[in-house]
Amino acid sequence: MTHRVINFYAGPAGLPLPALERAQEELLDFAGTGMSVMEISHRAKEYDAVHEEAIALTKELMGLPSNYTVLMLQGGAHLSFGMIPLNLLRGGRKADYIVTGNWAEKATKEAKLVGGDHVRVAASTKEQKFNRLPHPDEIKVGPDSSFVHFTSNNTVEGTQWHEFPQVGQVPYICDMSSDFMWRPFDVSPFGLIYGGAQKNLGPSGVTLTIIREDFLEMCEAQDLPSYLRFKIHAEKNSLYNTPPTFGIYILRNVLAYNKSIGGLKAIEASNRKKGELLYGCIDKHPGFYRGFVTEKAHRSLMNVDFFLPTPELDDQFVKEAKKAGMVGLKGYRDIGGIRVSAYNAVTVDHVKTLVDFMEQFVKVNG
Ligand SMILES: *Cc1c(COP(=O)(O)O)cnc(C)c1O
């Protein structure tokens, strides 16, 4: 049997085994073509079926109303950081950014390169080292704002907006790279949602972008290079240029698998169970495991950051976990400690194995 470990990497991250097995089965002879999906034209009908299915599954799983377009682009969240202001901050428009972590800060920096003073910081928890989200009374959004940008899950720091920020009637633009489709939610306040696939949805190389009709209409810039224009990608159904066909194929496999296990409701239940197990263990041993996030309501179910009593014990924890078949637990370099990334593909059983290990580790070293 093939050797597989339990994967807690932050991104690229583990994929559901059945999605990989399907790729393995279909690799050499995809849909009766006698070729792999990587080796055929992006205009071939066999590829087109995959492309359409990935889009249809995104709409179905997220329950998207008909005024939303699904795009599958390249360049990761990083390119979107620039494309968003390039397309949307035209004609004197202004936007507010909520800065809650490393990635939100990068998004803001890129937006300012394009929009200058028209990009404002509505709130920041940098002074708190991003160990919590801003409270409602700390968020100041201008009435003239075209959108409020926020990061739904802060991958590095381990905070997550369980209730989206209160910003009045101003539409959201959201980077969902690390919690895309972790639960069902109402998309209607969102003008645009984007994220690299490589955390919760698939491999790197695909950027899933969902854009509302009125936001697409705002993208009238004619002077941008074509690839940078959302409107062109929408008009061409993400086939303006050669799309990342293999990445989209794997994304399709993941989404089809997610549907087969009961969709986002079932995934949410599993994610909540995983969170209860992990935070339950941390809270049971407050003298040994210390969470990075200071407010329980802001704790992420995707990335769980904590420290052991000493950096030496952190290292020992990572090493011994690896021996026990669990990888990817070392914290982000700027924060240290441990980070458990428990995205959709991580199962409740995987987390149970880790929590048993954590209990044993306290017994021996606590
Ligand atoms: C990983 C990550 C990014 C960066 O994604 P790229 O695809 O590498 O550009 C941006 N935002 C968040 C929230 C992330 O977790």
Coordinates of C-alpha atoms and ligand atoms in Angstrom, one line a residue:
M1 CA 0.0 0.0 0.0
T2 CA 1.1 3.6 -0.7
H3 CA 2.5 5.4 2.3
R4 CA 0.4 8.5 3.1
V5 CA 1.0 10.9 6.1
I6 CA -1.5 13.1 7.9
N7 CA -1.0 16.5 6.3
F8 CA -1.3 19.7 8.3
Y9 CA 0.5 21.9 5.9
A10 CA -0.7 25.5 5.5
G11 CA -0.6 25.6 1.7
P12 CA -0.3 24.0 -0.7
A13 CA -2.1 21.6 1.5
G14 CA -3.6 18.1 1.6
L15 CA -6.3 17.1 -0.9
P16 CA -9.1 14.6 -0.4
L17 CA -7.7 11.2 -1.2
P18 CA -10.6 10.2 -3.4
A19 CA -9.9 13.3 -5.6
L20 CA -6.3 12.2 -6.0
E21 CA -7.3 8.5 -6.6
R22 CA -9.6 9.6 -9.4
A23 CA -6.8 11.6 -11.0
Q24 CA -4.6 8.5 -10.7
E25 CA -7.1 6.3 -12.4
E26 CA -7.8 8.7 -15.2
L27 CA -4.2 9.9 -15.7
L28 CA -3.1 8.0 -18.7
D29 CA -6.4 7.7 -20.5
F30 CA -8.7 10.6 -19.7
A31 CA -12.3 10.3 -20.9
G32 CA -11.3 7.7 -23.5
T33 CA -8.9 10.1 -25.3
G34 CA -5.9 7.9 -24.9
M35 CA -4.1 11.0 -23.3
S36 CA -4.0 12.7 -20.0
V37 CA -6.0 15.8 -19.4
M38 CA -2.7 17.7 -19.4
E39 CA -2.1 16.7 -23.0
I40 CA -5.2 17.8 -24.8
S41 CA -6.4 21.1 -26.1
H42 CA -8.2 23.5 -23.8
R43 CA -10.7 23.7 -26.7
A44 CA -11.3 19.9 -26.8
K45 CA -14.8 18.8 -25.8
E46 CA -13.4 16.4 -23.1
Y47 CA -11.6 19.3 -21.4
D48 CA -14.6 21.6 -21.8
A49 CA -16.8 19.2 -19.9
V50 CA -14.4 19.5 -16.9
H51 CA -14.2 23.3 -17.2
E52 CA -18.0 23.6 -17.2
E53 CA -18.4 21.1 -14.4
A54 CA -15.9 23.0 -12.1
I55 CA -17.9 26.2 -12.7
A56 CA -21.3 24.5 -12.2
L57 CA -20.1 22.7 -9.0
T58 CA -18.8 26.0 -7.6
K59 CA -22.2 27.6 -8.3
E60 CA -24.1 24.6 -6.8
L61 CA -22.0 24.1 -3.7
M62 CA -22.0 27.8 -2.8
G63 CA -25.6 28.3 -3.9
L64 CA -24.6 31.3 -6.1
P65 CA -27.5 33.4 -7.5
S66 CA -27.5 33.9 -11.3
N67 CA -26.0 37.4 -11.0
Y68 CA -22.6 35.9 -10.1
T69 CA -19.9 34.8 -12.6
V70 CA -17.3 32.2 -11.7
L71 CA -13.8 32.8 -13.1
M72 CA -10.8 30.4 -12.9
L73 CA -7.7 32.5 -13.3
Q74 CA -3.9 32.4 -12.7
G75 CA -1.5 34.4 -10.6
G76 CA -2.8 33.4 -7.2
A77 CA -4.3 35.8 -4.7
H78 CA -1.2 38.0 -5.3
L79 CA -2.2 38.9 -8.8
S80 CA -5.8 39.5 -7.6
F81 CA -4.4 42.0 -5.0
G82 CA -3.4 44.1 -8.0
M83 CA -6.2 43.3 -10.4
I84 CA -8.9 44.3 -8.0
P85 CA -7.9 47.9 -7.6
L86 CA -6.7 48.1 -11.3
N87 CA -10.2 47.1 -12.4
L88 CA -12.4 48.6 -9.7
L89 CA -10.7 51.7 -8.4
R90 CA -11.4 53.8 -11.5
G91 CA -13.2 57.1 -11.9
G92 CA -12.3 58.4 -8.5
R93 CA -13.7 55.5 -6.6
K94 CA -12.5 54.8 -3.1
A95 CA -12.2 51.7 -1.0
D96 CA -11.6 50.6 2.6
Y97 CA -9.4 47.8 3.6
I98 CA -9.5 45.9 7.0
V99 CA -6.0 44.9 8.0
T100 CA -6.1 41.8 10.1
G101 CA -2.9 39.9 9.2
N102 CA 0.0 39.3 7.0
W103 CA -2.1 38.7 3.9
A104 CA -4.6 41.5 4.5
E105 CA -1.6 43.8 4.9
K106 CA -0.2 42.7 1.5
A107 CA -3.5 43.2 -0.2
T108 CA -3.7 46.7 1.2
K109 CA -0.1 47.5 0.1
E110 CA -0.8 46.4 -3.4
A111 CA -4.0 48.3 -3.6
K112 CA -2.3 51.4 -2.4
L113 CA 0.3 51.1 -5.2
V114 CA -2.7 51.4 -7.6
G115 CA -5.1 53.6 -5.7
G116 CA -2.9 55.7 -3.5
D117 CA -5.0 57.8 -1.1
H118 CA -8.2 56.3 -2.5
V119 CA -7.3 53.2 -0.5
R120 CA -8.0 53.7 3.2
V121 CA -7.5 51.5 6.2
A122 CA -10.8 51.0 7.9
A123 CA -9.3 49.2 10.8
S124 CA -6.1 47.4 11.7
T125 CA -5.1 45.1 14.6
K126 CA -1.4 45.3 13.7
E127 CA -0.6 46.9 17.1
Q128 CA -2.1 43.7 18.7
K129 CA 0.2 41.6 16.4
F130 CA -3.0 40.6 14.7
N131 CA -3.9 38.3 17.6
R132 CA -7.5 39.3 17.3
L133 CA -9.9 40.9 14.8
P134 CA -11.1 44.5 15.1
H135 CA -14.3 45.0 17.2
P136 CA -17.3 46.6 15.4
D137 CA -16.6 50.0 17.0
E138 CA -13.0 50.0 15.7
I139 CA -14.1 49.7 12.0
K140 CA -14.5 53.1 10.2
V141 CA -15.8 52.8 6.7
G142 CA -16.3 55.9 4.6
P143 CA -19.9 56.5 3.2
D144 CA -18.3 57.1 -0.2
S145 CA -16.6 53.7 -0.2
S146 CA -17.2 51.4 -3.3
F147 CA -16.1 48.3 -1.4
V148 CA -14.6 47.0 1.9
H149 CA -11.9 44.5 1.4
F150 CA -11.3 41.9 4.1
T151 CA -9.6 38.5 4.6
S152 CA -12.1 36.0 5.9
N153 CA -9.5 33.7 7.4
N154 CA -6.1 34.9 8.5
T155 CA -3.9 32.0 7.6
V156 CA -0.8 33.1 9.4
E157 CA -2.3 34.3 12.7
G158 CA -5.2 31.9 13.0
T159 CA -8.2 34.3 13.2
Q160 CA -11.4 34.0 11.2
W161 CA -14.4 36.2 10.7
H162 CA -17.3 33.9 11.9
E163 CA -19.5 36.9 11.5
F164 CA -18.5 39.2 8.7
P165 CA -17.5 42.8 9.5
Q166 CA -20.3 45.3 10.0
V167 CA -19.8 48.0 7.3
G168 CA -23.3 49.2 6.6
Q169 CA -24.5 48.8 3.0
V170 CA -21.0 48.9 1.4
P171 CA -20.3 45.7 -0.6
Y172 CA -17.5 43.3 0.4
I173 CA -14.5 42.2 -1.5
C174 CA -13.0 39.2 0.2
D175 CA -9.9 37.1 0.1
M176 CA -11.1 33.6 1.0
S177 CA -7.9 31.8 0.0
S178 CA -7.7 29.8 3.2
D179 CA -11.4 29.2 4.0
F180 CA -13.1 29.1 0.6
M181 CA -16.2 26.8 0.9
W182 CA -15.5 25.8 4.5
R183 CA -19.3 26.4 5.2
P184 CA -22.4 27.7 3.5
F185 CA -23.0 31.5 3.7
D186 CA -25.0 34.2 2.1
V187 CA -22.9 35.6 -0.8
S188 CA -25.3 38.5 -1.6
P189 CA -23.3 41.2 0.3
F190 CA -20.2 40.3 -1.7
G191 CA -19.2 42.1 -4.9
L192 CA -16.2 39.9 -5.4
I193 CA -14.7 36.8 -3.7
Y194 CA -11.3 35.4 -4.7
G195 CA -8.7 32.9 -3.5
G196 CA -5.8 30.7 -4.6
A197 CA -7.1 27.1 -4.7
Q198 CA -4.1 25.6 -3.0
K199 CA -5.4 25.7 0.6
N200 CA -9.0 24.5 0.7
L201 CA -9.9 23.6 -2.9
G202 CA -7.2 22.2 -5.0
P203 CA -3.6 22.6 -6.3
S204 CA -1.7 25.9 -6.8
G205 CA -2.1 27.5 -10.1
V206 CA -5.9 28.2 -10.1
T207 CA -7.4 31.3 -8.6
L208 CA -11.1 31.0 -8.1
T209 CA -12.9 34.3 -8.5
I210 CA -16.6 35.0 -8.1
I211 CA -17.8 38.4 -9.2
R212 CA -21.2 40.0 -9.0
E213 CA -22.8 41.5 -12.1
D214 CA -22.7 45.1 -10.9
F215 CA -19.0 44.7 -10.0
L216 CA -18.3 43.3 -13.4
E217 CA -20.0 46.3 -14.9
M218 CA -17.7 48.6 -12.9
C219 CA -14.6 47.0 -14.6
E220 CA -14.7 49.3 -17.6
A221 CA -11.0 50.0 -17.9
Q222 CA -10.0 49.7 -21.5
D223 CA -6.4 50.7 -21.0
L224 CA -5.3 47.6 -19.0
P225 CA -3.4 44.7 -20.6
S226 CA -6.1 42.2 -21.5
Y227 CA -5.1 39.5 -19.1
L228 CA -5.6 41.9 -16.2
R229 CA -9.2 42.6 -17.1
F230 CA -11.9 40.6 -15.3
K231 CA -14.4 41.5 -17.9
I232 CA -12.5 39.8 -20.7
H233 CA -12.1 36.6 -18.6
A234 CA -15.9 36.7 -17.9
E235 CA -16.7 37.3 -21.6
K236 CA -14.5 34.3 -22.6
N237 CA -15.7 32.1 -19.8
S238 CA -12.1 31.8 -18.4
L239 CA -10.8 30.6 -21.8
Y240 CA -9.3 33.9 -23.0
N241 CA -5.9 32.3 -22.8
T242 CA -4.9 28.7 -22.0
P243 CA -6.2 28.1 -18.5
P244 CA -4.4 25.9 -16.0
T245 CA -6.2 22.8 -17.2
F246 CA -4.7 20.3 -14.9
G247 CA -5.3 22.5 -11.8
I248 CA -8.9 23.0 -12.9
Y249 CA -9.3 19.3 -13.4
I250 CA -8.1 18.6 -9.8
L251 CA -10.4 21.4 -8.6
R252 CA -13.3 19.6 -10.4
N253 CA -12.3 16.3 -8.6
V254 CA -12.3 18.0 -5.2
L255 CA -15.6 19.8 -5.8
A256 CA -17.3 16.6 -7.1
Y257 CA -16.0 14.8 -4.0
N258 CA -17.3 17.6 -1.7
K259 CA -20.7 17.3 -3.3
S260 CA -20.7 13.5 -2.8
I261 CA -20.1 13.8 0.9
G262 CA -23.0 16.2 1.4
G263 CA -21.8 19.6 0.3
L264 CA -20.9 22.5 2.4
K265 CA -23.3 21.7 5.2
A266 CA -21.5 18.4 5.9
I267 CA -18.1 20.0 5.5
E268 CA -19.0 22.7 8.0
A269 CA -20.1 20.0 10.5
S270 CA -16.8 18.3 10.1
N271 CA -14.8 21.5 10.4
R272 CA -16.7 22.5 13.6
K273 CA -16.0 19.1 15.1
K274 CA -12.3 19.4 14.3
G275 CA -12.3 22.9 15.9
E276 CA -14.0 21.5 19.1
L277 CA -11.4 18.8 19.4
L278 CA -8.4 21.0 18.9
Y279 CA -9.4 24.0 20.9
G280 CA -10.9 21.6 23.5
C281 CA -7.5 20.1 24.0
I282 CA -5.7 23.5 24.1
D283 CA -8.2 24.9 26.7
K284 CA -7.9 21.8 28.8
H285 CA -4.2 22.4 29.3
P286 CA -3.9 26.2 29.7
G287 CA -0.5 25.8 31.5
F288 CA 0.9 23.9 28.6
Y289 CA -0.7 24.8 25.3
R290 CA -1.2 28.6 24.9
G291 CA -3.2 29.8 21.9
F292 CA -2.0 32.8 19.9
V293 CA -5.4 34.3 19.4
T294 CA -6.7 36.3 22.4
E295 CA -10.4 36.2 21.8
K296 CA -12.2 32.9 21.5
A297 CA -14.9 34.3 19.1
H298 CA -12.1 35.1 16.6
R299 CA -10.4 31.7 16.6
S300 CA -10.0 30.2 13.2
L301 CA -11.2 26.7 12.4
M302 CA -8.8 26.5 9.5
N303 CA -5.5 27.4 11.1
V304 CA -4.9 26.8 14.8
D305 CA -1.8 28.6 16.3
F306 CA -0.5 27.8 19.7
F307 CA 2.7 27.7 21.7
L308 CA 4.2 25.1 24.1
P309 CA 6.0 26.4 27.2
T310 CA 9.4 26.7 25.4
P311 CA 10.6 26.9 21.8
E312 CA 12.6 23.7 22.5
L313 CA 9.3 21.9 23.3
D314 CA 7.8 23.4 20.1
D315 CA 10.6 21.8 18.1
Q316 CA 10.3 18.5 20.0
F317 CA 6.6 18.5 19.4
V318 CA 7.0 18.9 15.6
K319 CA 9.7 16.2 15.5
E320 CA 7.8 13.7 17.4
A321 CA 4.6 14.4 15.5
K322 CA 6.5 13.7 12.3
K323 CA 7.7 10.4 13.7
A324 CA 4.0 9.6 14.4
G325 CA 3.1 10.3 10.8
M326 CA 1.9 13.9 11.1
V327 CA 3.6 16.7 9.1
G328 CA 3.3 20.4 8.5
L329 CA 2.9 21.5 12.1
K330 CA 5.7 24.1 12.4
G331 CA 4.4 27.6 13.0
Y332 CA 4.8 30.4 10.5
R333 CA 8.3 31.9 10.7
D334 CA 7.2 35.3 12.1
I335 CA 5.1 33.8 14.9
G336 CA 6.8 30.5 15.8
G337 CA 5.1 27.8 17.9
I338 CA 2.8 25.3 16.2
R339 CA 0.3 25.9 13.5
V340 CA -2.3 23.2 12.7
S341 CA -3.9 23.8 9.3
A342 CA -7.1 21.7 9.3
Y343 CA -8.6 22.6 5.9
N344 CA -11.6 20.8 4.5
A345 CA -9.5 17.8 3.3
V346 CA -8.3 17.1 6.9
T347 CA -10.7 14.6 8.4
V348 CA -12.1 14.4 11.9
D349 CA -10.1 11.2 12.3
H350 CA -6.9 13.0 11.4
V351 CA -7.6 15.6 14.1
K352 CA -8.4 12.9 16.6
T353 CA -5.0 11.3 16.0
L354 CA -3.3 14.7 16.5
V355 CA -5.3 15.4 19.7
D356 CA -4.4 12.0 21.1
F357 CA -0.8 12.8 20.4
M358 CA -1.2 16.2 22.1
E359 CA -2.7 14.6 25.2
Q360 CA 0.2 12.1 25.3
F361 CA 2.7 14.9 24.8
V362 CA 1.4 16.8 27.9
K363 CA 1.5 13.7 30.0
V364 CA 5.1 13.1 29.2
N365 CA 6.4 16.7 29.1
G366 CA 3.9 18.7 31.1
Ligands
LIG1 C1 -1.9 31.9 0.9 C2 -2.6 33.1 0.9 C3 -2.4 34.1 0.0 C4 -1.4 34.0 -1.1 O1 -1.8 33.2 -2.1 P1 -1.0 33.1 -3.5 O2 -1.9 32.2 -4.2 O3 0.3 32.5 -3.1 O4 -0.9 34.4 -4.1 C5 -3.2 35.2 0.1 N1 -4.2 35.3 1.0 C6 -4.4 34.4 1.9 C7 -5.5 34.6 2.9 C8 -3.6 33.2 1.9 O5 -3.9 32.3 2.8

